[in-house]
Amino acid sequence: MSSEEHDEALMLEAAMFGNVPDQTAYRFGYPHRQIPRPPSPTLTAQRLLREQQDDEYLAALQADREKELKAQQEAEHRRLEEAAAREAALQKQKHEEEENHRKQLEEEELERMLAAKQASLPQEPSPDDENAVTLLVRMPNGSRRGRRFLKSDKLQFLFYYIDIGKVVKPASYRLVRPYPRRAFTEGESELSLSELGLTSKQEGISTALFDATIVTLVGGSDVGVKGCCKDAKSIERLGGNDGGAVGSNVEGSLWSLGGDRAITVGRDVGDYAIGTGVGWRERRTL
């Protein structure tokens, strides 16, 4: 019987028989309070050890997660690099194929053009023809080519003859007679040999590859770019169309392929002149 049940029994007996229980016998049961004792050093050490082990486990777990994440990031980086390398290789291959195809088309077009030039060459006159001119052409590599033409033949046929020899590229050169010195360009192709003064029984001609001189013109609305140089083959302009004027305070660049013809302010260039009101900011030979 518990202390609570014992107390209730005593009180019930007093109520029934009128007996008051002895004060010493009647006691209420209160829980006994225990004074806490300090933890033992062994338990404290065990608790600290468990906490240390828990911290080490969590740190190791975090390190493993970070290591795994880093490995995933490095794998993704490698994947992207490999994909980029494959794409670059494909682009390079595509570019090379396109470039090869372009060169092939250019070569095929060049062969068709040379075949047409070959077919259009007039028949070579006999050596004893009074109207024949023997043109000896010195090539840039030092070799020589010679052929007879009629004085009435156009200069264009001489260019054709040189082109089909495949020593120099078409339109990359001009012809120069050493004495009296005279340069001939494809701009004069429609003129006959007689009109150009090539009338001797034998004429020596040399080929000169174009050298490019770039002049940056500043100002001068009266400057026609194509009119600046008779022998211009390629024109690069800023602020206008080819052949137009270089307007006031507008810079334009002229590529002169005339070779020995200098472009100088106020001096004639071939049959043309640059206006005296024009200055050149830069001049350099390529």
Coordinates of N, CA and C in Angstrom, one line a residue, residues 87-206:
E87 N 33.3 21.6 -80.9 CA 32.7 22.6 -81.7 C 33.7 23.4 -82.5
A88 N 34.8 23.8 -81.8 CA 35.9 24.5 -82.5 C 36.5 23.7 -83.6
A89 N 36.7 22.4 -83.4 CA 37.2 21.5 -84.4 C 36.3 21.4 -85.6
L90 N 35.0 21.3 -85.3 CA 34.0 21.3 -86.4 C 34.0 22.6 -87.2
Q91 N 34.1 23.7 -86.4 CA 34.1 25.0 -87.1 C 35.3 25.1 -88.0
K92 N 36.5 24.7 -87.4 CA 37.7 24.8 -88.2 C 37.6 23.9 -89.4
Q93 N 37.1 22.7 -89.3 CA 37.0 21.8 -90.4 C 36.1 22.4 -91.4
K94 N 34.9 23.0 -91.0 CA 34.0 23.6 -91.9 C 34.6 24.7 -92.6
H95 N 35.4 25.6 -91.9 CA 36.1 26.7 -92.5 C 37.1 26.2 -93.5
E96 N 37.9 25.2 -93.2 CA 38.8 24.7 -94.1 C 38.2 24.1 -95.4
E97 N 37.1 23.4 -95.2 CA 36.3 22.9 -96.3 C 35.8 24.0 -97.2
E98 N 35.2 25.0 -96.5 CA 34.7 26.1 -97.3 C 35.9 26.9 -98.0
E99 N 37.0 27.0 -97.3 CA 38.1 27.7 -98.0 C 38.7 26.8 -99.1
N100 N 38.8 25.5 -98.9 CA 39.2 24.7 -100.0 C 38.2 24.7 -101.2
H101 N 36.9 24.7 -100.9 CA 35.9 24.8 -101.9 C 36.0 26.1 -102.7
R102 N 36.2 27.2 -101.9 CA 36.4 28.5 -102.5 C 37.6 28.5 -103.5
K103 N 38.7 28.0 -103.0 CA 39.9 28.0 -103.8 C 39.7 27.1 -105.0
Q104 N 39.0 26.0 -104.8 CA 38.8 25.1 -106.0 C 37.9 25.9 -107.0
L105 N 36.9 26.6 -106.6 CA 36.1 27.4 -107.5 C 36.9 28.4 -108.2
E106 N 37.8 29.1 -107.4 CA 38.6 30.1 -108.0 C 39.5 29.5 -109.1
E107 N 40.1 28.4 -108.7 CA 41.0 27.7 -109.7 C 40.3 27.3 -110.9
E108 N 39.1 26.8 -110.7 CA 38.3 26.4 -111.9 C 37.9 27.6 -112.7
E109 N 37.5 28.7 -112.1 CA 37.2 29.9 -112.8 C 38.4 30.4 -113.5
L110 N 39.6 30.4 -112.9 CA 40.8 30.8 -113.5 C 41.1 30.0 -114.7
E111 N 41.0 28.7 -114.6 CA 41.2 27.8 -115.7 C 40.3 28.1 -116.9
R112 N 39.0 28.3 -116.6 CA 38.1 28.7 -117.7 C 38.5 30.0 -118.3
M113 N 38.9 31.0 -117.5 CA 39.3 32.3 -118.0 C 40.5 32.2 -118.9
L114 N 41.5 31.4 -118.4 CA 42.7 31.2 -119.2 C 42.5 30.5 -120.5
A115 N 41.6 29.5 -120.4 CA 41.2 28.8 -121.6 C 40.6 29.7 -122.6
A116 N 39.7 30.6 -122.1 CA 39.1 31.6 -123.0 C 40.1 32.5 -123.6
K117 N 41.0 32.9 -122.8 CA 42.1 33.8 -123.3 C 43.0 33.1 -124.3
Q118 N 43.3 31.8 -124.1 CA 44.0 31.1 -125.0 C 43.3 31.0 -126.4
A119 N 42.0 30.7 -126.3 CA 41.2 30.6 -127.5 C 41.1 31.9 -128.3
S120 N 41.1 33.0 -127.6 CA 40.9 34.3 -128.2 C 42.2 34.9 -128.7
L121 N 43.4 34.3 -128.5 CA 44.6 34.9 -129.0 C 44.6 34.8 -130.5
P122 N 45.0 35.9 -131.1 CA 45.1 35.8 -132.6 C 46.3 34.9 -133.1
Q123 N 46.2 34.5 -134.3 CA 47.2 33.6 -134.9 C 48.5 34.4 -134.9
E124 N 49.6 33.7 -134.6 CA 50.9 34.4 -134.6 C 51.4 34.6 -136.0
P125 N 51.7 35.8 -136.3 CA 52.2 36.1 -137.7 C 53.5 35.5 -138.0
S126 N 53.8 35.4 -139.2 CA 55.1 34.8 -139.6 C 56.3 35.8 -139.3
P127 N 57.5 35.3 -139.2 CA 58.6 36.2 -138.9 C 58.9 37.3 -140.0
D128 N 58.6 37.0 -141.2 CA 58.9 37.9 -142.3 C 57.7 38.9 -142.6
D129 N 56.7 38.9 -141.7 CA 55.6 39.8 -141.9 C 56.0 41.2 -141.5
E130 N 55.8 42.2 -142.4 CA 56.3 43.5 -142.1 C 55.5 44.2 -141.0
N131 N 54.3 43.7 -140.7 CA 53.5 44.3 -139.6 C 53.6 43.5 -138.3
A132 N 54.6 42.6 -138.3 CA 54.8 41.8 -137.1 C 55.7 42.5 -136.1
V133 N 55.5 42.3 -134.8 CA 56.3 42.9 -133.8 C 56.6 41.7 -132.8
T134 N 57.9 41.4 -132.6 CA 58.3 40.4 -131.6 C 58.4 41.0 -130.2
L135 N 57.6 40.6 -129.3 CA 57.6 41.1 -127.9 C 58.3 40.1 -127.0
L136 N 59.4 40.5 -126.5 CA 60.2 39.7 -125.5 C 59.8 40.2 -124.1
V137 N 59.2 39.3 -123.3 CA 58.7 39.7 -122.0 C 59.6 39.1 -120.9
R138 N 60.2 39.9 -120.1 CA 60.9 39.4 -119.0 C 60.0 39.3 -117.8
M139 N 59.9 38.1 -117.2 CA 59.0 37.8 -116.1 C 59.6 38.2 -114.7
P140 N 58.8 38.3 -113.7 CA 59.4 38.7 -112.4 C 60.4 37.7 -111.9
N141 N 60.3 36.4 -112.3 CA 61.2 35.4 -111.8 C 62.5 35.3 -112.6
G142 N 62.6 36.2 -113.6 CA 63.8 36.2 -114.4 C 63.7 35.5 -115.7
S143 N 62.6 34.7 -115.9 CA 62.4 33.9 -117.1 C 61.9 34.9 -118.2
R144 N 62.0 34.4 -119.5 CA 61.6 35.2 -120.6 C 60.6 34.5 -121.5
R145 N 59.6 35.2 -122.0 CA 58.7 34.7 -122.9 C 58.6 35.6 -124.1
G146 N 58.5 35.0 -125.3 CA 58.5 35.8 -126.5 C 57.4 35.3 -127.5
R147 N 56.8 36.3 -128.2 CA 55.8 36.0 -129.2 C 55.6 37.1 -130.1
R148 N 55.3 36.8 -131.4 CA 55.0 37.8 -132.4 C 53.5 38.2 -132.4
F149 N 53.3 39.5 -132.6 CA 52.0 40.0 -132.7 C 52.0 41.0 -133.9
L150 N 50.8 41.2 -134.4 CA 50.7 42.3 -135.4 C 50.6 43.6 -134.7
K151 N 51.1 44.7 -135.4 CA 51.1 46.0 -134.8 C 49.6 46.4 -134.5
S152 N 48.7 45.9 -135.3 CA 47.3 46.2 -135.1 C 46.6 45.5 -134.0
D153 N 47.3 44.5 -133.4 CA 46.7 43.7 -132.3 C 46.6 44.6 -131.1
K154 N 45.6 44.3 -130.3 CA 45.5 45.1 -129.0 C 46.4 44.6 -128.0
L155 N 46.8 45.6 -127.1 CA 47.6 45.3 -126.0 C 47.0 44.2 -125.1
Q156 N 45.7 44.1 -125.1 CA 45.0 43.0 -124.3 C 45.6 41.6 -124.6
F157 N 45.9 41.4 -125.9 CA 46.4 40.0 -126.3 C 47.7 39.7 -125.6
L158 N 48.5 40.8 -125.4 CA 49.8 40.5 -124.7 C 49.6 40.1 -123.3
F159 N 48.6 40.8 -122.6 CA 48.3 40.4 -121.3 C 47.7 39.0 -121.3
Y160 N 46.9 38.6 -122.3 CA 46.4 37.3 -122.3 C 47.5 36.3 -122.5
Y161 N 48.5 36.6 -123.3 CA 49.6 35.7 -123.5 C 50.4 35.5 -122.2
I162 N 50.6 36.6 -121.5 CA 51.4 36.5 -120.2 C 50.6 35.7 -119.2
D163 N 49.3 35.9 -119.2 CA 48.4 35.3 -118.2 C 48.4 33.8 -118.4
I164 N 48.3 33.3 -119.6 CA 48.2 31.8 -119.8 C 49.5 31.1 -119.5
G165 N 50.6 31.9 -119.4 CA 51.9 31.3 -119.0 C 51.9 30.9 -117.5
K166 N 51.0 31.4 -116.7 CA 50.8 31.1 -115.3 C 52.0 31.4 -114.4
V167 N 52.8 32.3 -114.9 CA 54.0 32.7 -114.1 C 53.6 33.8 -113.1
V168 N 52.7 34.7 -113.5 CA 52.2 35.7 -112.6 C 50.6 35.6 -112.7
K169 N 50.0 36.1 -111.6 CA 48.5 36.1 -111.6 C 48.0 37.2 -112.4
P170 N 46.9 37.0 -113.1 CA 46.3 38.1 -113.9 C 46.0 39.3 -113.0
A171 N 46.1 40.5 -113.6 CA 45.8 41.7 -112.9 C 46.7 42.0 -111.8
S172 N 47.8 41.3 -111.6 CA 48.8 41.6 -110.5 C 50.0 42.3 -110.9
Y173 N 50.1 42.8 -112.2 CA 51.3 43.3 -112.7 C 51.0 44.4 -113.8
R174 N 52.0 45.1 -114.2 CA 51.9 46.0 -115.3 C 53.1 45.7 -116.2
L175 N 53.1 46.3 -117.4 CA 54.1 46.1 -118.3 C 54.9 47.4 -118.4
V176 N 56.2 47.3 -118.5 CA 57.1 48.4 -118.6 C 58.1 48.3 -119.8
R177 N 58.1 49.3 -120.6 CA 59.2 49.3 -121.6 C 60.3 50.1 -121.1
P178 N 61.5 49.6 -121.1 CA 62.6 50.3 -120.4 C 63.1 51.6 -121.1
Y179 N 63.1 51.6 -122.4 CA 63.5 52.8 -123.1 C 62.8 53.0 -124.4
P180 N 62.3 54.1 -124.7 CA 62.0 55.2 -123.7 C 61.0 54.6 -122.7
R181 N 61.2 54.9 -121.4 CA 60.5 54.3 -120.3 C 59.0 54.6 -120.5
R182 N 58.2 53.6 -120.4 CA 56.7 53.7 -120.5 C 56.1 52.5 -119.8
A183 N 55.1 52.8 -119.0 CA 54.4 51.7 -118.3 C 53.0 51.5 -119.0
F184 N 52.6 50.3 -119.1 CA 51.4 49.9 -119.8 C 50.5 49.1 -118.7
T185 N 49.3 49.5 -118.7 CA 48.4 48.8 -117.8 C 47.2 48.2 -118.5
E186 N 46.4 47.5 -117.8 CA 45.2 46.9 -118.5 C 44.2 47.9 -118.8
G187 N 44.3 49.1 -118.2 CA 43.5 50.2 -118.6 C 43.6 50.7 -120.1
E188 N 44.8 50.3 -120.7 CA 45.1 50.6 -122.1 C 44.9 49.4 -123.0
S189 N 44.2 48.3 -122.5 CA 44.2 47.1 -123.2 C 43.5 47.2 -124.5
E190 N 42.6 48.1 -124.7 CA 41.9 48.2 -126.0 C 42.7 49.0 -127.0
L191 N 43.8 49.6 -126.7 CA 44.7 50.3 -127.6 C 45.6 49.3 -128.3
S192 N 45.9 49.6 -129.6 CA 46.7 48.7 -130.4 C 48.2 48.9 -130.0
L193 N 49.0 48.0 -130.4 CA 50.5 48.1 -130.2 C 51.0 49.3 -130.9
S194 N 50.5 49.6 -132.1 CA 50.9 50.7 -132.9 C 50.5 52.0 -132.2
E195 N 49.3 52.1 -131.6 CA 48.9 53.3 -130.9 C 49.7 53.5 -129.6
L196 N 50.3 52.5 -129.1 CA 51.1 52.6 -127.9 C 52.6 52.8 -128.2
G197 N 52.9 52.8 -129.4 CA 54.3 53.1 -129.8 C 55.2 51.8 -129.9
L198 N 54.6 50.6 -129.8 CA 55.3 49.4 -129.9 C 55.4 49.0 -131.3
T199 N 56.2 49.6 -132.1 CA 56.2 49.4 -133.6 C 57.6 48.8 -134.1
S200 N 58.6 48.7 -133.2 CA 59.9 48.2 -133.6 C 59.7 46.7 -134.0
K201 N 60.7 46.2 -134.8 CA 60.7 44.8 -135.1 C 60.7 43.9 -133.9
Q202 N 61.4 44.4 -132.9 CA 61.5 43.6 -131.6 C 61.4 44.6 -130.5
E203 N 60.6 44.3 -129.5 CA 60.5 45.2 -128.4 C 60.7 44.4 -127.1
G204 N 61.5 45.0 -126.2 CA 61.7 44.3 -124.9 C 60.7 44.9 -123.8
I205 N 60.1 44.0 -123.1 CA 59.1 44.4 -122.1 C 59.4 43.7 -120.9
S206 N 59.3 44.3 -119.8 CA 59.4 43.7 -118.5 C 58.1 43.8 -117.7

